[in-house]
Amino acid sequence: MMDLSYILNHLGEDRDQYFGAVAPPIIQTSNFALPSVAHLRDAMVSELDHHLYSRGNNPTVEILRKKMAALEQTEDALILSSGAAAMATAVIGLVEKGDHIVCVQHPYSWTRHLLDQFLPRFGVTATFVDGSKMDEIAAAIQPNSRILFLESPNTMTFGIQDLQACAILARQHGLISCIDNSSASPIFQQPARWGIDLVMHSATKYINGHSDVVAGVICGSKTLIRQIFDRAYMVLGPILSPGDAAMILRGLRTLPIRLARSQESSCLIASRLEQHPAVLSVIHPWLDSFPQKELVRLQMAGSGGLFSFLLQTTEPDHIFRFVESLKMFLLAVSWGGHESLVFPIAAVHNLPGKPAPPYPINLVRLYIGLEDPDELWRDLENALSTIPS
Ligand SMILES: *Cc1c(COP(=O)(O)O)cnc(C)c1O
């Protein structure tokens, strides 16, 4: 495996080609001129490996592509315009009409929508299983099953799957194993090391890390990446713009130190919350109280800034006053940036036209960013004091 600092600071950056510039150039072009008909013919045969047209490949995006493949220890990668595009493009590139997908329960909401609303329109079905139970996963596999879709940890309740056991099971039954690795990050978990075939990310989260770009990544073998490129990527057209790729390359330089900071602060705040009388329990993969903690320590090197807790109160008004009293935590979806966030599940109960969320009403998710953790804790304590006991 290549050294982390080499990947983040140098891999894929051919600085001789651009005046020695330290920051990569934004190659803002849709189209590329070829020097001969022979070159044009080569590029037409394999757009992924040539510069022909920026829907297929662009030099700035390609730098990010090489770095992401190296970070996930896979042969190749694709960069996309959102994490949702990464999940959808990968799955659509792999399935046929009549295929079946086994997926863990409570994946990211739009992954769920892809599998239980969108794909059934095209004759592809899915079964959702408790990913902590290997026998439940095995029992859901059918003769037409094609994909095992994992998300470990997921981003509300932090369910963990045994990646090695899942990879072996999938291989035994001829399924392609896929994982949404966004919440672990490529720094804290490399699923390909355990035999998982495809590793996806919402790069909007930790990878960019500054809450100013939406992007996605698919990492895998050259064969699978090529299949997804030929059968879905070129048709759907989800390429990232070169300008956004440059933003993500900048964000990526600091990925390990951002994660280390969020990890340390989130552990500190989670363990203080565990002692607080207004809190019923805390769901944080790195705490001793976490049910799957042995598996976490085996396959992850950290769990990052995201965790949830249950308040003692189930009164929506108390929960809303608590979150609205916070000054350091923005009330928002998403996570993975510099800024701390709060998301109370109670806020999305009884939304018109939306199904009820599969989580308890007193669940509150926090994302701990890069601020001073003591300052964040004072803010939380103050806001918790608004809840009547
Ligand atoms: C945000 C998110 C996505 C979707 O990514 P976008 O970049 O918002 O399209 C997918 N999976 C997880 C776990 C996420 O948190």
mmCIF file of C-alpha atoms and ligand atoms in Angstrom:
data_model
loop_
_atom_site.group_PDB
_atom_site.id
_atom_site.type_symbol
_atom_site.label_atom_id
_atom_site.label_comp_id
_atom_site.label_asym_id
_atom_site.label_seq_id
_atom_site.Cartn_x
_atom_site.Cartn_y
_atom_site.Cartn_z
ATOM 1 C CA MET A 1 0.000 0.000 0.000
ATOM 2 C CA MET A 2 1.202 3.483 -0.861
ATOM 3 C CA ASP A 3 1.979 5.886 1.977
ATOM 4 C CA LEU A 4 -0.934 8.116 2.936
ATOM 5 C CA SER A 5 0.942 11.431 2.746
ATOM 6 C CA TYR A 6 2.321 10.548 -0.679
ATOM 7 C CA ILE A 7 -1.204 9.814 -1.964
ATOM 8 C CA LEU A 8 -2.676 13.024 -0.559
ATOM 9 C CA ASN A 9 0.146 15.338 -1.580
ATOM 10 C CA HIS A 10 1.666 13.918 -4.760
ATOM 11 C CA LEU A 11 0.017 10.891 -6.370
ATOM 12 C CA GLY A 12 -1.452 11.669 -9.802
ATOM 13 C CA GLU A 13 -0.025 15.190 -9.888
ATOM 14 C CA ASP A 14 2.157 15.520 -12.970
ATOM 15 C CA ARG A 15 3.502 18.964 -12.053
ATOM 16 C CA ASP A 16 6.084 19.026 -14.893
ATOM 17 C CA GLN A 17 3.131 19.289 -17.260
ATOM 18 C CA TYR A 18 1.877 22.492 -15.680
ATOM 19 C CA PHE A 19 4.829 24.776 -14.828
ATOM 20 C CA GLY A 20 5.492 23.076 -11.499
ATOM 21 C CA ALA A 21 2.297 24.540 -10.066
ATOM 22 C CA VAL A 22 1.733 23.101 -6.580
ATOM 23 C CA ALA A 23 -2.061 23.356 -6.792
ATOM 24 C CA PRO A 24 -3.460 21.315 -9.692
ATOM 25 C CA PRO A 25 -4.818 23.244 -12.692
ATOM 26 C CA ILE A 26 -8.556 23.338 -13.375
ATOM 27 C CA ILE A 27 -8.673 22.011 -16.929
ATOM 28 C CA GLN A 28 -11.896 23.784 -17.824
ATOM 29 C CA THR A 29 -12.647 22.155 -21.158
ATOM 30 C CA SER A 30 -15.417 19.929 -22.486
ATOM 31 C CA ASN A 31 -13.430 18.694 -25.449
ATOM 32 C CA PHE A 32 -9.893 17.575 -26.356
ATOM 33 C CA ALA A 33 -8.085 17.784 -29.699
ATOM 34 C CA LEU A 34 -6.251 14.644 -30.778
ATOM 35 C CA PRO A 35 -2.930 14.770 -32.656
ATOM 36 C CA SER A 36 -3.791 12.054 -35.222
ATOM 37 C CA VAL A 37 -6.570 9.772 -36.443
ATOM 38 C CA ALA A 38 -4.790 6.857 -34.740
ATOM 39 C CA HIS A 39 -4.979 8.711 -31.392
ATOM 40 C CA LEU A 40 -8.629 9.530 -32.010
ATOM 41 C CA ARG A 41 -9.403 5.863 -32.698
ATOM 42 C CA ASP A 42 -7.612 4.755 -29.502
ATOM 43 C CA ALA A 43 -9.513 7.330 -27.442
ATOM 44 C CA MET A 44 -12.869 6.241 -28.908
ATOM 45 C CA VAL A 45 -12.159 2.630 -27.901
ATOM 46 C CA SER A 46 -11.347 3.512 -24.288
ATOM 47 C CA GLU A 47 -12.615 6.915 -23.167
ATOM 48 C CA LEU A 48 -11.879 6.127 -19.542
ATOM 49 C CA ASP A 49 -8.120 5.980 -20.191
ATOM 50 C CA HIS A 50 -7.862 8.845 -22.712
ATOM 51 C CA HIS A 51 -8.758 12.505 -22.950
ATOM 52 C CA LEU A 52 -11.491 12.732 -25.554
ATOM 53 C CA TYR A 53 -14.496 14.414 -23.937
ATOM 54 C CA SER A 54 -15.032 15.579 -20.339
ATOM 55 C CA ARG A 55 -18.204 13.512 -19.778
ATOM 56 C CA GLY A 56 -15.917 10.485 -19.769
ATOM 57 C CA ASN A 57 -12.629 11.777 -18.400
ATOM 58 C CA ASN A 58 -11.002 15.101 -17.505
ATOM 59 C CA PRO A 59 -7.399 15.613 -16.290
ATOM 60 C CA THR A 60 -8.342 17.498 -13.088
ATOM 61 C CA VAL A 61 -10.989 14.914 -12.207
ATOM 62 C CA GLU A 62 -8.491 12.164 -13.062
ATOM 63 C CA ILE A 63 -6.082 13.346 -10.329
ATOM 64 C CA LEU A 64 -8.858 12.874 -7.783
ATOM 65 C CA ARG A 65 -9.747 9.518 -9.339
ATOM 66 C CA LYS A 66 -6.204 8.198 -8.863
ATOM 67 C CA LYS A 67 -6.030 9.426 -5.280
ATOM 68 C CA MET A 68 -9.391 7.865 -4.338
ATOM 69 C CA ALA A 69 -8.471 4.482 -5.845
ATOM 70 C CA ALA A 70 -5.191 4.527 -3.891
ATOM 71 C CA LEU A 71 -6.896 5.576 -0.631
ATOM 72 C CA GLU A 72 -9.362 2.682 -0.896
ATOM 73 C CA GLN A 73 -6.640 0.273 -2.103
ATOM 74 C CA THR A 74 -8.542 -0.572 -5.275
ATOM 75 C CA GLU A 75 -7.301 -0.627 -8.872
ATOM 76 C CA ASP A 76 -9.492 2.165 -10.179
ATOM 77 C CA ALA A 77 -12.216 4.672 -9.328
ATOM 78 C CA LEU A 78 -14.907 6.861 -10.862
ATOM 79 C CA ILE A 79 -15.692 10.394 -9.689
ATOM 80 C CA LEU A 80 -19.322 11.532 -9.831
ATOM 81 C CA SER A 81 -21.391 14.655 -9.275
ATOM 82 C CA SER A 82 -23.000 13.352 -6.055
ATOM 83 C CA GLY A 83 -22.929 10.464 -3.610
ATOM 84 C CA ALA A 84 -26.455 9.532 -4.716
ATOM 85 C CA ALA A 85 -25.128 9.338 -8.303
ATOM 86 C CA ALA A 86 -22.339 7.030 -7.098
ATOM 87 C CA MET A 87 -24.789 4.573 -5.482
ATOM 88 C CA ALA A 88 -27.244 4.667 -8.419
ATOM 89 C CA THR A 89 -24.637 4.501 -11.204
ATOM 90 C CA ALA A 90 -22.825 1.569 -9.607
ATOM 91 C CA VAL A 91 -26.007 -0.447 -9.057
ATOM 92 C CA ILE A 92 -27.543 0.384 -12.457
ATOM 93 C CA GLY A 93 -24.267 -0.583 -14.129
ATOM 94 C CA LEU A 94 -24.346 -4.050 -12.555
ATOM 95 C CA VAL A 95 -27.950 -5.305 -12.638
ATOM 96 C CA GLU A 96 -30.229 -6.818 -15.297
ATOM 97 C CA LYS A 97 -34.022 -6.954 -15.397
ATOM 98 C CA GLY A 98 -35.140 -9.691 -12.975
ATOM 99 C CA ASP A 99 -32.144 -9.339 -10.635
ATOM 100 C CA HIS A 100 -32.435 -9.081 -6.860
ATOM 101 C CA ILE A 101 -30.417 -7.069 -4.325
ATOM 102 C CA VAL A 102 -29.822 -7.815 -0.643
ATOM 103 C CA CYS A 103 -29.354 -4.589 1.334
ATOM 104 C CA VAL A 104 -28.874 -3.762 5.000
ATOM 105 C CA GLN A 105 -31.807 -2.111 6.754
ATOM 106 C CA HIS A 106 -31.720 1.671 7.240
ATOM 107 C CA PRO A 107 -29.269 2.630 4.496
ATOM 108 C CA TYR A 108 -29.034 6.290 3.451
ATOM 109 C CA SER A 109 -32.593 7.420 2.577
ATOM 110 C CA TRP A 110 -31.967 7.921 -1.170
ATOM 111 C CA THR A 111 -30.204 4.550 -1.412
ATOM 112 C CA ARG A 112 -33.343 3.047 0.071
ATOM 113 C CA HIS A 113 -35.401 4.971 -2.501
ATOM 114 C CA LEU A 114 -33.168 3.690 -5.323
ATOM 115 C CA LEU A 115 -33.645 0.088 -4.203
ATOM 116 C CA ASP A 116 -37.296 0.031 -3.130
ATOM 117 C CA GLN A 117 -38.877 2.690 -5.383
ATOM 118 C CA PHE A 118 -36.753 3.354 -8.455
ATOM 119 C CA LEU A 119 -35.322 -0.040 -9.479
ATOM 120 C CA PRO A 120 -38.588 -2.016 -9.074
ATOM 121 C CA ARG A 121 -39.915 0.084 -12.004
ATOM 122 C CA PHE A 122 -37.291 -1.700 -14.120
ATOM 123 C CA GLY A 123 -37.845 -5.208 -12.750
ATOM 124 C CA VAL A 124 -35.101 -5.208 -10.092
ATOM 125 C CA THR A 125 -36.158 -5.960 -6.507
ATOM 126 C CA ALA A 126 -34.515 -5.754 -3.073
ATOM 127 C CA THR A 127 -34.753 -7.352 0.372
ATOM 128 C CA PHE A 128 -33.658 -5.412 3.469
ATOM 129 C CA VAL A 129 -32.009 -7.315 6.329
ATOM 130 C CA ASP A 130 -30.493 -6.725 9.749
ATOM 131 C CA GLY A 131 -26.818 -6.403 8.788
ATOM 132 C CA SER A 132 -25.603 -7.425 12.249
ATOM 133 C CA LYS A 133 -26.979 -10.966 11.665
ATOM 134 C CA MET A 134 -25.027 -13.010 9.123
ATOM 135 C CA ASP A 135 -27.707 -15.737 9.046
ATOM 136 C CA GLU A 136 -30.360 -13.156 8.151
ATOM 137 C CA ILE A 137 -28.192 -11.875 5.284
ATOM 138 C CA ALA A 138 -27.551 -15.435 4.042
ATOM 139 C CA ALA A 139 -31.251 -16.346 4.245
ATOM 140 C CA ALA A 140 -32.194 -13.373 2.030
ATOM 141 C CA ILE A 141 -29.992 -14.509 -0.883
ATOM 142 C CA GLN A 142 -32.042 -15.841 -3.810
ATOM 143 C CA PRO A 143 -30.916 -17.553 -7.047
ATOM 144 C CA ASN A 144 -31.314 -14.193 -8.877
ATOM 145 C CA SER A 145 -29.483 -12.128 -6.230
ATOM 146 C CA ARG A 146 -26.749 -10.048 -7.842
ATOM 147 C CA ILE A 147 -25.610 -7.476 -5.248
ATOM 148 C CA LEU A 148 -25.042 -7.388 -1.490
ATOM 149 C CA PHE A 149 -25.305 -3.727 -0.493
ATOM 150 C CA LEU A 150 -23.748 -2.705 2.843
ATOM 151 C CA GLU A 151 -23.499 0.551 4.767
ATOM 152 C CA SER A 152 -21.208 0.233 7.773
ATOM 153 C CA PRO A 153 -21.658 2.206 9.942
ATOM 154 C CA ASN A 154 -24.939 3.710 8.779
ATOM 155 C CA THR A 155 -25.479 7.335 9.649
ATOM 156 C CA MET A 156 -28.346 7.370 12.162
ATOM 157 C CA THR A 157 -28.060 4.210 14.270
ATOM 158 C CA PHE A 158 -24.469 3.163 13.366
ATOM 159 C CA GLY A 159 -25.197 -0.497 12.591
ATOM 160 C CA ILE A 160 -21.989 -2.375 11.696
ATOM 161 C CA GLN A 161 -21.545 -5.334 9.369
ATOM 162 C CA ASP A 162 -18.762 -7.912 9.494
ATOM 163 C CA LEU A 163 -17.079 -6.907 6.224
ATOM 164 C CA GLN A 164 -14.926 -10.012 5.812
ATOM 165 C CA ALA A 165 -17.809 -12.421 6.497
ATOM 166 C CA CYS A 166 -20.050 -10.469 4.110
ATOM 167 C CA ALA A 167 -17.400 -10.501 1.364
ATOM 168 C CA ILE A 168 -16.929 -14.267 1.701
ATOM 169 C CA LEU A 169 -20.684 -14.935 1.729
ATOM 170 C CA ALA A 170 -21.203 -12.748 -1.362
ATOM 171 C CA ARG A 171 -18.409 -14.499 -3.249
ATOM 172 C CA GLN A 172 -19.766 -17.964 -2.366
ATOM 173 C CA HIS A 173 -23.128 -17.050 -3.917
ATOM 174 C CA GLY A 174 -21.785 -15.081 -6.893
ATOM 175 C CA LEU A 175 -22.938 -11.672 -5.593
ATOM 176 C CA ILE A 176 -20.985 -8.454 -5.978
ATOM 177 C CA SER A 177 -20.420 -6.893 -2.544
ATOM 178 C CA CYS A 178 -20.826 -3.098 -2.377
ATOM 179 C CA ILE A 179 -20.513 -0.718 0.539
ATOM 180 C CA ASP A 180 -21.392 2.900 1.196
ATOM 181 C CA ASN A 181 -18.229 3.812 3.135
ATOM 182 C CA SER A 182 -19.050 7.527 3.569
ATOM 183 C CA SER A 183 -19.395 7.575 7.334
ATOM 184 C CA ALA A 184 -16.227 5.591 8.054
ATOM 185 C CA SER A 185 -14.109 7.509 5.482
ATOM 186 C CA PRO A 186 -11.204 5.934 3.553
ATOM 187 C CA ILE A 187 -8.910 6.897 6.451
ATOM 188 C CA PHE A 188 -10.737 4.875 9.110
ATOM 189 C CA GLN A 189 -11.916 1.900 7.025
ATOM 190 C CA GLN A 190 -10.752 0.318 3.732
ATOM 191 C CA PRO A 191 -13.421 -2.327 2.916
ATOM 192 C CA ALA A 192 -11.485 -3.672 -0.118
ATOM 193 C CA ARG A 193 -8.891 -5.008 2.350
ATOM 194 C CA TRP A 194 -11.623 -7.312 3.694
ATOM 195 C CA GLY A 195 -12.595 -8.423 0.183
ATOM 196 C CA ILE A 196 -15.496 -6.033 -0.555
ATOM 197 C CA ASP A 197 -15.746 -5.495 -4.337
ATOM 198 C CA LEU A 198 -17.026 -1.914 -4.647
ATOM 199 C CA VAL A 199 -16.576 0.963 -2.220
ATOM 200 C CA MET A 200 -18.727 4.074 -2.640
ATOM 201 C CA HIS A 201 -18.615 7.485 -0.997
ATOM 202 C CA SER A 202 -20.543 10.647 -0.739
ATOM 203 C CA ALA A 203 -17.466 12.879 -1.198
ATOM 204 C CA THR A 204 -19.723 15.741 -0.088
ATOM 205 C CA LYS A 205 -19.009 14.616 3.478
ATOM 206 C CA TYR A 206 -15.512 14.013 4.904
ATOM 207 C CA ILE A 207 -13.633 13.800 1.599
ATOM 208 C CA ASN A 208 -14.368 17.385 0.575
ATOM 209 C CA GLY A 209 -14.943 18.377 4.170
ATOM 210 C CA HIS A 210 -15.877 22.038 3.762
ATOM 211 C CA SER A 211 -19.620 21.906 2.993
ATOM 212 C CA ASP A 212 -19.199 23.603 -0.377
ATOM 213 C CA VAL A 213 -19.307 20.789 -2.984
ATOM 214 C CA VAL A 214 -21.612 17.824 -3.710
ATOM 215 C CA ALA A 215 -19.730 14.820 -5.157
ATOM 216 C CA GLY A 216 -19.427 11.029 -5.123
ATOM 217 C CA VAL A 217 -16.901 8.242 -5.683
ATOM 218 C CA ILE A 218 -16.982 4.558 -6.749
ATOM 219 C CA CYS A 219 -13.811 2.492 -6.135
ATOM 220 C CA GLY A 220 -13.197 -1.064 -7.376
ATOM 221 C CA SER A 221 -11.347 -3.395 -9.708
ATOM 222 C CA LYS A 222 -10.507 -2.257 -13.231
ATOM 223 C CA THR A 223 -13.041 -4.775 -14.570
ATOM 224 C CA LEU A 224 -15.968 -3.603 -12.424
ATOM 225 C CA ILE A 225 -15.155 0.077 -12.889
ATOM 226 C CA ARG A 226 -14.951 -0.430 -16.640
ATOM 227 C CA GLN A 227 -18.298 -2.247 -16.630
ATOM 228 C CA ILE A 228 -19.992 0.550 -14.674
ATOM 229 C CA PHE A 229 -18.367 3.160 -16.942
ATOM 230 C CA ASP A 230 -19.509 1.484 -20.174
ATOM 231 C CA ARG A 231 -22.974 0.424 -19.046
ATOM 232 C CA ALA A 232 -24.118 3.355 -16.886
ATOM 233 C CA TYR A 233 -21.675 6.237 -16.372
ATOM 234 C CA MET A 234 -21.442 7.329 -20.023
ATOM 235 C CA VAL A 235 -25.231 7.022 -20.451
ATOM 236 C CA LEU A 236 -26.283 8.776 -17.246
ATOM 237 C CA GLY A 237 -23.579 11.467 -17.475
ATOM 238 C CA PRO A 238 -22.839 12.057 -13.777
ATOM 239 C CA ILE A 239 -19.267 13.427 -14.167
ATOM 240 C CA LEU A 240 -18.054 16.018 -11.643
ATOM 241 C CA SER A 241 -16.963 19.417 -13.013
ATOM 242 C CA PRO A 242 -13.199 20.107 -13.035
ATOM 243 C CA GLY A 243 -13.670 23.117 -10.735
ATOM 244 C CA ASP A 244 -15.426 21.014 -8.109
ATOM 245 C CA ALA A 245 -12.768 18.301 -8.463
ATOM 246 C CA ALA A 246 -10.115 20.920 -7.644
ATOM 247 C CA MET A 247 -12.079 21.966 -4.537
ATOM 248 C CA ILE A 248 -12.168 18.344 -3.387
ATOM 249 C CA LEU A 249 -8.439 17.911 -4.048
ATOM 250 C CA ARG A 250 -7.861 20.870 -1.730
ATOM 251 C CA GLY A 251 -10.148 19.378 0.913
ATOM 252 C CA LEU A 252 -8.464 16.003 0.637
ATOM 253 C CA ARG A 253 -5.041 17.398 1.690
ATOM 254 C CA THR A 254 -6.280 17.768 5.270
ATOM 255 C CA LEU A 255 -8.541 14.698 5.484
ATOM 256 C CA PRO A 256 -6.508 12.781 8.125
ATOM 257 C CA ILE A 257 -6.085 15.733 10.486
ATOM 258 C CA ARG A 258 -9.715 16.775 10.156
ATOM 259 C CA LEU A 259 -10.846 13.242 10.959
ATOM 260 C CA ALA A 260 -8.488 12.868 13.894
ATOM 261 C CA ARG A 261 -9.827 16.106 15.373
ATOM 262 C CA SER A 262 -13.495 15.194 14.856
ATOM 263 C CA GLN A 263 -12.866 11.726 16.271
ATOM 264 C CA GLU A 264 -11.233 13.014 19.442
ATOM 265 C CA SER A 265 -13.855 15.719 20.037
ATOM 266 C CA SER A 266 -16.809 13.426 19.299
ATOM 267 C CA CYS A 267 -15.545 10.800 21.782
ATOM 268 C CA LEU A 268 -15.122 13.476 24.449
ATOM 269 C CA ILE A 269 -18.578 14.967 23.914
ATOM 270 C CA ALA A 270 -20.298 11.565 23.569
ATOM 271 C CA SER A 271 -18.858 10.330 26.859
ATOM 272 C CA ARG A 272 -19.915 13.532 28.644
ATOM 273 C CA LEU A 273 -23.432 13.213 27.187
ATOM 274 C CA GLU A 274 -23.600 9.647 28.507
ATOM 275 C CA GLN A 275 -23.305 11.109 32.056
ATOM 276 C CA HIS A 276 -25.906 13.840 31.525
ATOM 277 C CA PRO A 277 -29.285 13.385 33.304
ATOM 278 C CA ALA A 278 -31.300 14.606 30.282
ATOM 279 C CA VAL A 279 -29.788 11.866 28.101
ATOM 280 C CA LEU A 280 -31.156 8.311 27.992
ATOM 281 C CA SER A 281 -28.335 6.711 25.990
ATOM 282 C CA VAL A 282 -25.616 7.463 23.443
ATOM 283 C CA ILE A 283 -24.969 5.544 20.198
ATOM 284 C CA HIS A 284 -21.292 6.112 19.339
ATOM 285 C CA PRO A 285 -19.218 3.288 17.760
ATOM 286 C CA TRP A 286 -16.079 4.216 19.721
ATOM 287 C CA LEU A 287 -17.671 4.150 23.195
ATOM 288 C CA ASP A 288 -17.471 1.090 25.463
ATOM 289 C CA SER A 289 -21.273 1.046 25.616
ATOM 290 C CA PHE A 290 -21.521 0.345 21.858
ATOM 291 C CA PRO A 291 -22.962 -3.167 21.290
ATOM 292 C CA GLN A 292 -20.710 -4.108 18.320
ATOM 293 C CA LYS A 293 -17.546 -2.526 19.736
ATOM 294 C CA GLU A 294 -15.232 -5.545 19.117
ATOM 295 C CA LEU A 295 -16.130 -5.571 15.424
ATOM 296 C CA VAL A 296 -15.679 -1.789 15.258
ATOM 297 C CA ARG A 297 -12.169 -2.013 16.722
ATOM 298 C CA LEU A 298 -11.302 -4.908 14.377
ATOM 299 C CA GLN A 299 -12.231 -3.290 11.086
ATOM 300 C CA MET A 300 -12.089 0.457 11.769
ATOM 301 C CA ALA A 301 -9.324 2.780 12.912
ATOM 302 C CA GLY A 302 -11.767 5.421 14.130
ATOM 303 C CA SER A 303 -15.430 6.311 13.696
ATOM 304 C CA GLY A 304 -15.312 10.065 13.058
ATOM 305 C CA GLY A 305 -17.447 12.955 14.209
ATOM 306 C CA LEU A 306 -20.934 11.551 13.735
ATOM 307 C CA PHE A 307 -23.034 9.951 16.481
ATOM 308 C CA SER A 308 -26.556 9.891 17.899
ATOM 309 C CA PHE A 309 -28.141 10.003 21.325
ATOM 310 C CA LEU A 310 -31.590 9.468 22.798
ATOM 311 C CA LEU A 311 -33.028 12.166 25.018
ATOM 312 C CA GLN A 312 -35.030 11.234 28.107
ATOM 313 C CA THR A 313 -37.862 13.380 26.807
ATOM 314 C CA THR A 314 -40.038 12.319 23.888
ATOM 315 C CA GLU A 315 -41.890 15.651 23.809
ATOM 316 C CA PRO A 316 -41.299 17.260 20.399
ATOM 317 C CA ASP A 317 -41.617 20.771 21.883
ATOM 318 C CA HIS A 318 -38.826 20.065 24.389
ATOM 319 C CA ILE A 319 -36.644 18.550 21.686
ATOM 320 C CA PHE A 320 -37.216 21.485 19.337
ATOM 321 C CA ARG A 321 -36.443 24.047 22.050
ATOM 322 C CA PHE A 322 -33.244 22.165 22.874
ATOM 323 C CA VAL A 323 -31.970 22.148 19.279
ATOM 324 C CA GLU A 324 -33.044 25.725 18.657
ATOM 325 C CA SER A 325 -31.178 26.848 21.807
ATOM 326 C CA LEU A 326 -27.862 25.613 20.407
ATOM 327 C CA LYS A 327 -25.611 28.369 19.130
ATOM 328 C CA MET A 328 -22.574 26.375 17.991
ATOM 329 C CA PHE A 329 -24.500 23.571 16.223
ATOM 330 C CA LEU A 330 -26.285 24.414 13.003
ATOM 331 C CA LEU A 331 -29.679 22.763 12.502
ATOM 332 C CA ALA A 332 -29.021 20.919 9.247
ATOM 333 C CA VAL A 333 -28.849 17.641 7.324
ATOM 334 C CA SER A 334 -25.528 16.329 5.971
ATOM 335 C CA TRP A 335 -22.253 16.287 7.967
ATOM 336 C CA GLY A 336 -18.502 15.971 7.427
ATOM 337 C CA GLY A 337 -17.597 19.666 7.170
ATOM 338 C CA HIS A 338 -15.728 21.994 9.531
ATOM 339 C CA GLU A 339 -18.926 22.986 11.331
ATOM 340 C CA SER A 340 -20.853 21.090 13.992
ATOM 341 C CA LEU A 341 -24.451 20.138 13.227
ATOM 342 C CA VAL A 342 -27.573 18.856 14.971
ATOM 343 C CA PHE A 343 -30.399 16.857 13.405
ATOM 344 C CA PRO A 344 -33.399 15.808 15.566
ATOM 345 C CA ILE A 345 -35.443 12.937 14.099
ATOM 346 C CA ALA A 346 -38.556 14.452 15.725
ATOM 347 C CA ALA A 347 -38.346 17.227 13.106
ATOM 348 C CA VAL A 348 -39.140 14.762 10.298
ATOM 349 C CA HIS A 349 -41.980 12.892 11.987
ATOM 350 C CA ASN A 350 -45.402 13.458 10.331
ATOM 351 C CA LEU A 351 -44.052 15.222 7.248
ATOM 352 C CA PRO A 352 -46.771 15.531 4.591
ATOM 353 C CA GLY A 353 -46.331 12.888 1.869
ATOM 354 C CA LYS A 354 -43.302 11.268 3.560
ATOM 355 C CA PRO A 355 -43.106 7.881 5.298
ATOM 356 C CA ALA A 356 -42.405 7.891 9.048
ATOM 357 C CA PRO A 357 -38.644 7.636 9.730
ATOM 358 C CA PRO A 358 -37.671 4.212 11.163
ATOM 359 C CA TYR A 359 -36.026 5.768 14.252
ATOM 360 C CA PRO A 360 -37.289 6.731 17.727
ATOM 361 C CA ILE A 361 -38.698 10.233 18.080
ATOM 362 C CA ASN A 362 -36.190 11.180 20.809
ATOM 363 C CA LEU A 363 -33.168 10.368 18.619
ATOM 364 C CA VAL A 364 -30.877 13.323 17.979
ATOM 365 C CA ARG A 365 -27.867 13.108 15.677
ATOM 366 C CA LEU A 366 -24.825 15.279 16.251
ATOM 367 C CA TYR A 367 -21.942 15.920 13.947
ATOM 368 C CA ILE A 368 -18.846 17.230 15.717
ATOM 369 C CA GLY A 369 -16.728 19.462 13.496
ATOM 370 C CA LEU A 370 -13.401 21.176 14.048
ATOM 371 C CA GLU A 371 -14.367 23.692 16.740
ATOM 372 C CA ASP A 372 -13.008 23.676 20.307
ATOM 373 C CA PRO A 373 -14.769 20.708 21.987
ATOM 374 C CA ASP A 374 -15.066 22.487 25.348
ATOM 375 C CA GLU A 375 -16.842 25.370 23.670
ATOM 376 C CA LEU A 376 -19.194 22.861 21.980
ATOM 377 C CA TRP A 377 -19.812 21.115 25.294
ATOM 378 C CA ARG A 378 -20.719 24.364 27.090
ATOM 379 C CA ASP A 379 -23.220 25.079 24.326
ATOM 380 C CA LEU A 380 -24.758 21.591 24.621
ATOM 381 C CA GLU A 381 -24.999 21.775 28.415
ATOM 382 C CA ASN A 382 -26.661 25.126 28.193
ATOM 383 C CA ALA A 383 -29.203 23.931 25.608
ATOM 384 C CA LEU A 384 -29.899 20.699 27.547
ATOM 385 C CA SER A 385 -30.733 22.811 30.597
ATOM 386 C CA THR A 386 -33.824 24.122 28.740
ATOM 387 C CA ILE A 387 -35.400 20.624 28.939
ATOM 388 C CA PRO A 388 -37.683 20.296 32.006
ATOM 389 C CA SER A 389 -36.770 17.230 34.100
HETATM 390 C C1 LIG B 1 -24.988 12.130 2.076
HETATM 391 C C2 LIG B 1 -24.940 10.677 1.896
HETATM 392 C C3 LIG B 1 -25.163 10.084 0.659
HETATM 393 C C4 LIG B 1 -25.563 10.869 -0.563
HETATM 394 O O1 LIG B 1 -24.532 11.685 -0.999
HETATM 395 P P1 LIG B 1 -24.771 13.075 -1.755
HETATM 396 O O2 LIG B 1 -23.394 13.533 -2.000
HETATM 397 O O3 LIG B 1 -25.581 13.944 -0.849
HETATM 398 O O4 LIG B 1 -25.537 12.753 -3.019
HETATM 399 C C5 LIG B 1 -25.043 8.713 0.559
HETATM 400 N N1 LIG B 1 -24.730 7.954 1.639
HETATM 401 C C6 LIG B 1 -24.516 8.493 2.840
HETATM 402 C C7 LIG B 1 -24.165 7.611 3.979
HETATM 403 C C8 LIG B 1 -24.614 9.868 3.017
HETATM 404 O O5 LIG B 1 -24.425 10.389 4.235
#
